[in-house]
């Protein structure tokens, strides 16, 4: 019996780590595959990757996010800081459930409207034989109000089409044929707009170049609680599939003067590479295990949502600003740079700008 068991073990050898990790890291959410099924399949693939407990949760989160198909869920997750796997799944599952509920409601509403329209058509045909009908638009008799579309001084009777899918609203051939648009004027407006934009880009080329910006006259200075001892964390393992991209990102940060290599440091914080939707790497520092619990944080009351909306009352023009690499635009005070030292597989680096955490 023992011999048979040994033979059975040879028939099912343990999967190799590198192929298993390659398969795990390249797993994407399939079309029509729910969030719950997707994460279950990822967990099954990760079992053969030989990650430790901490790295397993980090890798599950990163691969889960990078493989998601729904852009709205991705955008919502990107609004969060370095959240853990559990919170990532909770957000994704909640949004998936909400989307399903909205689709059910919208689908039911459209069917009800179409059914109601058919019912009313039959009723209208019946009542036309009984008494006169009046048009609410022209007050004429024996016809109902038609679907009139008005564009400037044109009024055209057109069919209105209801589409269930979430698509961009466009003018169909029927509408374009009957509504006469001033195409030369439309093209001229677009050309003028593009010309104005190009003039602005040329005039303020120092603002719109690809170089990293810098907030003037301000530096971030960290204050530690009294009696805090330095914390030095070891390097975390970087997946083989990400190692090259992580090294390129470290080199870029050093080349742009964001980080600077040092030989030794009392403080050292591990880094967490996050794969963005375009495949590039965002290098984050896990200060939750080093600095964050030991900082004196200035307390400032944050306004409530109602107060923010009230302050916008009466506004006519609104602008949404999104700084590229916003954290990195804030310089760090020289005394605080050593506290923010990061520990990578390429060595220790002090941070001269705020790191994304």
Coordinates of C-alpha atoms in Angstrom, one line a residue:
X1 CA 0.0 0.0 0.0
X2 CA 2.8 2.4 0.9
X3 CA 4.5 1.7 -2.5
X4 CA 1.2 2.6 -4.3
X5 CA 0.9 5.9 -2.4
X6 CA 4.5 6.8 -3.3
X7 CA 3.8 6.1 -6.9
X8 CA 0.6 8.3 -6.8
X9 CA 2.7 11.2 -5.4
X10 CA 5.0 10.9 -8.4
X11 CA 2.0 11.0 -10.8
X12 CA 0.9 14.3 -9.3
X13 CA 4.2 16.3 -8.7
X14 CA 4.1 19.8 -7.1
X15 CA 3.7 22.5 -9.7
X16 CA 6.8 24.6 -10.5
X17 CA 6.8 28.0 -8.9
X18 CA 7.8 30.2 -11.9
X19 CA 5.2 28.8 -14.4
X20 CA 2.6 29.0 -11.6
X21 CA 3.4 32.6 -10.9
X22 CA 3.4 33.5 -14.6
X23 CA -0.1 32.0 -15.0
X24 CA -1.3 33.8 -11.9
X25 CA 0.1 37.2 -12.8
X26 CA -1.4 37.1 -16.3
X27 CA -4.9 36.1 -15.2
X28 CA -7.5 38.6 -16.3
X29 CA -11.2 38.8 -15.6
X30 CA -13.1 37.0 -18.3
X31 CA -16.1 38.5 -20.1
X32 CA -19.2 37.8 -18.1
X33 CA -17.2 36.6 -15.1
X34 CA -18.4 37.9 -11.8
X35 CA -16.2 39.5 -9.1
X36 CA -16.7 36.5 -6.7
X37 CA -15.8 33.9 -9.3
X38 CA -12.8 36.0 -10.5
X39 CA -11.2 36.2 -7.0
X40 CA -11.9 32.5 -6.3
X41 CA -10.0 31.6 -9.5
X42 CA -7.2 33.9 -8.6
X43 CA -6.9 32.4 -5.1
X44 CA -6.7 28.9 -6.7
X45 CA -3.9 30.0 -9.0
X46 CA -2.0 31.7 -6.1
X47 CA -1.9 28.5 -4.0
X48 CA 1.0 27.2 -6.1
X49 CA 3.0 30.5 -6.2
X50 CA 4.8 30.0 -2.8
X51 CA 4.1 33.5 -1.5
X52 CA 4.2 34.2 2.2
X53 CA 1.0 35.4 3.9
X54 CA 1.7 39.1 3.6
X55 CA 2.9 39.0 0.0
X56 CA 0.0 36.7 -0.9
X57 CA -2.6 39.3 0.0
X58 CA -0.7 42.1 -1.7
X59 CA -0.2 40.1 -4.9
X60 CA -3.9 39.0 -4.9
X61 CA -5.0 42.6 -4.6
X62 CA -2.6 43.9 -7.3
X63 CA -3.4 41.1 -9.8
X64 CA -7.1 41.4 -9.1
X65 CA -7.1 45.1 -9.8
X66 CA -4.9 44.9 -12.9
X67 CA -7.2 42.3 -14.4
X68 CA -10.6 44.0 -13.8
X69 CA -12.6 44.7 -16.9
X70 CA -15.0 47.4 -15.5
X71 CA -13.4 50.8 -15.9
X72 CA -15.8 52.4 -13.4
X73 CA -14.8 50.0 -10.7
X74 CA -11.1 50.6 -11.6
X75 CA -11.6 54.4 -11.3
X76 CA -13.2 54.0 -7.9
X77 CA -10.4 51.8 -6.6
X78 CA -7.8 54.3 -7.9
X79 CA -9.3 57.0 -5.6
X80 CA -8.2 55.0 -2.6
X81 CA -4.8 55.0 -1.0
X82 CA -2.9 51.8 -0.4
X83 CA -5.9 49.7 0.6
X84 CA -5.8 46.1 1.6
X85 CA -7.3 43.1 -0.3
X86 CA -10.5 43.0 1.9
X87 CA -11.5 46.6 1.3
X88 CA -10.6 46.3 -2.4
X89 CA -13.0 43.3 -2.7
X90 CA -15.7 45.0 -0.7
X91 CA -15.7 48.1 -3.0
X92 CA -15.7 46.0 -6.2
X93 CA -18.5 43.6 -5.0
X94 CA -20.6 46.6 -3.8
X95 CA -20.3 48.4 -7.1
X96 CA -21.0 45.2 -9.1
X97 CA -24.2 44.6 -7.1
X98 CA -25.2 48.3 -7.6
X99 CA -24.7 48.1 -11.3
X100 CA -26.8 44.9 -11.5
X101 CA -29.6 46.6 -9.6
X102 CA -29.6 49.6 -11.8
X103 CA -29.6 47.5 -15.0
X104 CA -32.5 45.5 -13.7
X105 CA -34.5 48.7 -12.9
X106 CA -33.7 50.4 -16.2
X107 CA -34.5 47.3 -18.2
X108 CA -37.8 46.9 -16.4
X109 CA -38.6 50.5 -16.9
X110 CA -38.1 50.4 -20.6
X111 CA -40.2 47.2 -21.0
X112 CA -43.0 48.8 -19.0
X113 CA -42.9 51.9 -21.1
X114 CA -43.0 50.0 -24.4
X115 CA -45.9 47.8 -23.1
X116 CA -47.8 50.9 -21.9
X117 CA -47.3 52.5 -25.3
X118 CA -48.7 49.5 -27.1
X119 CA -51.7 49.4 -24.8
X120 CA -52.3 53.1 -25.4
X121 CA -52.1 52.7 -29.1
X122 CA -54.8 50.1 -29.0
X123 CA -56.9 52.3 -26.8
X124 CA -56.4 55.3 -29.1
X125 CA -57.5 53.3 -32.2
X126 CA -60.6 52.3 -30.3
X127 CA -61.5 55.8 -29.2
X128 CA -60.9 57.4 -32.6
X129 CA -64.1 55.6 -33.8
X130 CA -66.1 56.8 -30.8
X131 CA -65.3 60.5 -30.6
X132 CA -63.0 63.2 -31.9
X133 CA -59.4 63.5 -30.6
X134 CA -57.6 66.8 -30.1
X135 CA -53.9 67.4 -30.7
X136 CA -52.4 69.2 -27.7
X137 CA -49.9 71.0 -29.9
X138 CA -52.1 72.5 -32.7
X139 CA -55.6 71.9 -31.2
X140 CA -56.6 70.2 -34.4
X141 CA -58.9 67.2 -34.4
X142 CA -58.7 63.5 -35.4
X143 CA -54.9 63.3 -34.8
X144 CA -52.6 63.1 -31.9
X145 CA -49.5 65.1 -31.1
X146 CA -46.5 63.9 -33.1
X147 CA -42.8 63.8 -32.1
X148 CA -41.5 67.1 -33.2
X149 CA -37.8 67.9 -32.9
X150 CA -36.7 71.5 -32.9
X151 CA -33.2 72.7 -33.9
X152 CA -32.9 76.5 -34.3
X153 CA -35.7 77.5 -36.7
X154 CA -36.3 74.0 -37.9
X155 CA -39.1 71.7 -36.7
X156 CA -39.0 68.1 -37.9
X157 CA -41.3 65.1 -37.2
X158 CA -38.9 62.3 -36.2
X159 CA -38.9 58.9 -34.6
X160 CA -37.5 58.6 -31.1
X161 CA -35.5 55.4 -30.5
X162 CA -34.9 53.9 -27.0
X163 CA -31.7 51.9 -26.7
X164 CA -31.2 49.6 -23.7
X165 CA -27.4 49.5 -23.9
X166 CA -25.3 52.1 -22.2
X167 CA -24.0 53.8 -25.4
X168 CA -23.0 57.3 -26.4
X169 CA -26.0 59.3 -27.7
X170 CA -25.5 60.2 -31.4
X171 CA -27.7 61.5 -34.3
X172 CA -28.7 58.6 -36.6
X173 CA -29.0 58.8 -40.4
X174 CA -32.7 59.6 -40.3
X175 CA -32.1 62.6 -38.1
X176 CA -29.0 63.8 -40.0
X177 CA -31.0 63.6 -43.3
X178 CA -33.9 65.7 -42.1
X179 CA -32.1 68.2 -39.8
X180 CA -30.0 70.5 -41.9
X181 CA -26.8 71.4 -39.9
X182 CA -24.4 74.1 -40.8
X183 CA -21.4 71.8 -41.3
X184 CA -18.9 74.5 -42.4
X185 CA -19.6 76.5 -39.2
X186 CA -19.2 73.4 -37.0
X187 CA -15.9 72.5 -38.6
X188 CA -14.7 76.1 -38.3
X189 CA -15.5 76.2 -34.6
X190 CA -13.5 73.0 -34.0
X191 CA -10.5 74.3 -36.0
X192 CA -10.6 77.6 -34.1
X193 CA -10.8 75.8 -30.7
X194 CA -7.8 73.6 -31.6
X195 CA -5.9 76.6 -32.8
X196 CA -6.6 78.4 -29.5
X197 CA -5.5 75.3 -27.5
X198 CA -2.3 75.0 -29.4
X199 CA -1.5 78.7 -28.8
X200 CA -2.1 78.3 -25.1
X201 CA 0.2 75.2 -25.0
X202 CA 3.0 77.1 -26.8
X203 CA 2.6 80.2 -24.6
X204 CA 2.8 78.3 -21.4
X205 CA 5.0 75.4 -22.5
X206 CA 6.9 75.5 -19.1
X207 CA 3.6 74.5 -17.4
X208 CA 2.4 71.9 -19.8
X209 CA 5.7 70.0 -20.3
X210 CA 6.3 66.4 -19.0
X211 CA 8.6 67.4 -16.3
X212 CA 7.6 66.9 -12.6
X213 CA 6.1 70.0 -11.0
X214 CA 7.2 71.5 -7.7
X215 CA 5.1 73.3 -5.1
X216 CA 7.0 76.5 -4.3
X217 CA 7.7 77.8 -0.8
X218 CA 6.5 74.7 1.0
X219 CA 8.3 71.7 2.4
X220 CA 6.8 68.7 4.3
X221 CA 8.3 68.3 7.8
X222 CA 7.6 65.2 9.9
X223 CA 7.3 65.4 13.7
X224 CA 7.9 62.2 15.7
X225 CA 6.3 61.4 19.0
X226 CA 8.7 61.7 22.0
X227 CA 10.8 58.6 22.7
X228 CA 10.2 56.9 19.3
X229 CA 12.9 54.4 18.3
X230 CA 13.9 54.0 14.6
X231 CA 12.3 51.1 12.7
X232 CA 14.1 49.2 10.0
X233 CA 12.1 46.8 7.9
X234 CA 13.6 44.2 5.6
X235 CA 13.2 44.2 1.8
X236 CA 10.0 42.6 0.5
X237 CA 10.2 40.1 -2.3
X238 CA 9.4 41.5 -5.7
X239 CA 7.6 39.1 -8.2
X240 CA 9.8 38.1 -11.1
X241 CA 7.3 39.4 -13.6
X242 CA 7.5 42.9 -12.1
X243 CA 11.2 43.1 -11.2
X244 CA 12.3 44.7 -14.4
X245 CA 9.6 47.4 -14.4
X246 CA 10.2 48.1 -10.7
X247 CA 13.9 48.6 -11.3
X248 CA 13.1 51.0 -14.2
X249 CA 10.8 53.0 -11.9
X250 CA 13.5 53.2 -9.2
X251 CA 16.0 54.4 -11.8
X252 CA 13.6 57.0 -13.1
X253 CA 12.8 58.4 -9.6
X254 CA 16.6 58.6 -8.8
X255 CA 17.3 60.2 -12.2
X256 CA 14.6 62.9 -11.6
X257 CA 16.0 63.7 -8.1
X258 CA 13.0 62.3 -6.2
X259 CA 15.0 59.7 -4.3
X260 CA 18.7 59.5 -3.5
X261 CA 20.7 56.3 -2.8
X262 CA 22.4 56.0 0.6
X263 CA 24.6 53.3 2.1
X264 CA 22.9 53.1 5.6
X265 CA 19.9 54.3 7.5
X266 CA 18.3 53.9 10.9
X267 CA 14.9 54.0 9.3
X268 CA 13.8 51.8 6.4
X269 CA 10.3 51.3 5.0
X270 CA 9.4 48.5 2.5
X271 CA 8.0 49.4 -0.9
X272 CA 4.9 48.0 -2.6
X273 CA 4.8 48.0 -6.4
X274 CA 1.4 48.7 -7.8
X275 CA 0.6 47.9 -11.4
X276 CA -1.4 50.7 -13.1
X277 CA -3.9 50.2 -15.9
X278 CA -1.4 51.2 -18.6
X279 CA 1.1 48.5 -17.3
X280 CA 3.5 51.0 -15.6
X281 CA 4.5 50.8 -12.0
X282 CA 3.6 53.1 -9.1
X283 CA 6.1 52.6 -6.3
X284 CA 4.4 53.0 -3.0
X285 CA 5.9 53.0 0.5
X286 CA 4.2 51.0 3.3
X287 CA 4.6 53.6 6.1
X288 CA 1.8 52.0 8.0
X289 CA 4.5 49.7 9.6
X290 CA 7.1 52.4 10.3
X291 CA 6.3 56.1 10.3
X292 CA 2.5 56.6 10.4
X293 CA 1.9 55.2 14.0
X294 CA 4.7 57.4 15.4
X295 CA 3.9 60.8 13.8
X296 CA 2.4 63.8 15.5
X297 CA -0.4 64.7 13.1
X298 CA -1.8 68.2 13.1
X299 CA -5.5 68.1 13.6
X300 CA -7.7 70.2 11.3
X301 CA -11.5 70.0 11.0
X302 CA -12.6 68.8 7.6
X303 CA -15.8 70.3 6.2
X304 CA -18.8 68.2 5.8
X305 CA -20.2 67.4 2.3
X306 CA -23.2 69.6 2.9
X307 CA -20.9 72.6 3.7
X308 CA -18.9 72.1 0.6
X309 CA -22.0 72.0 -1.6
X310 CA -23.3 75.1 0.2
X311 CA -20.1 77.0 -0.6
X312 CA -20.6 76.2 -4.3
X313 CA -24.0 77.8 -4.4
X314 CA -24.3 80.4 -7.1
X315 CA -21.2 79.2 -9.0
X316 CA -21.4 79.1 -12.8
X317 CA -18.1 77.7 -13.9
X318 CA -16.3 74.8 -12.2
X319 CA -12.9 73.3 -12.8
X320 CA -11.7 69.8 -11.9
X321 CA -7.9 69.7 -11.4
X322 CA -5.9 66.4 -11.3
X323 CA -2.2 66.8 -10.5
X324 CA 0.0 64.3 -12.1
X325 CA 2.2 62.6 -9.4
X326 CA 0.6 65.0 -6.9
X327 CA 2.5 63.6 -3.9
X328 CA 5.8 63.9 -5.6
X329 CA 5.3 67.6 -6.2
X330 CA 5.8 68.3 -2.5
X331 CA 9.4 68.6 -1.3
X332 CA 10.5 67.0 2.0
X333 CA 12.4 69.0 4.6
X334 CA 16.1 67.7 4.8
X335 CA 15.6 66.6 8.4
X336 CA 12.6 64.5 7.4
X337 CA 14.1 62.8 4.3
X338 CA 16.1 60.2 6.3
X339 CA 12.9 59.2 8.2
X340 CA 11.2 58.4 4.9
X341 CA 14.0 56.1 3.6
X342 CA 12.7 53.2 1.5
X343 CA 14.2 49.8 1.4
X344 CA 14.2 48.2 -2.1
X345 CA 16.0 45.2 -3.7
X346 CA 18.4 47.7 -5.2
X347 CA 19.3 49.3 -1.9
X348 CA 18.3 52.1 0.5
X349 CA 17.0 55.5 -0.8
X350 CA 16.1 58.6 1.0
X351 CA 13.0 60.4 -0.3
X352 CA 13.4 64.0 -1.2
X353 CA 9.7 64.3 -2.2
X354 CA 6.6 62.9 -0.6
X355 CA 6.0 59.3 -1.6
X356 CA 2.6 57.8 -2.5
X357 CA 1.6 55.7 0.5

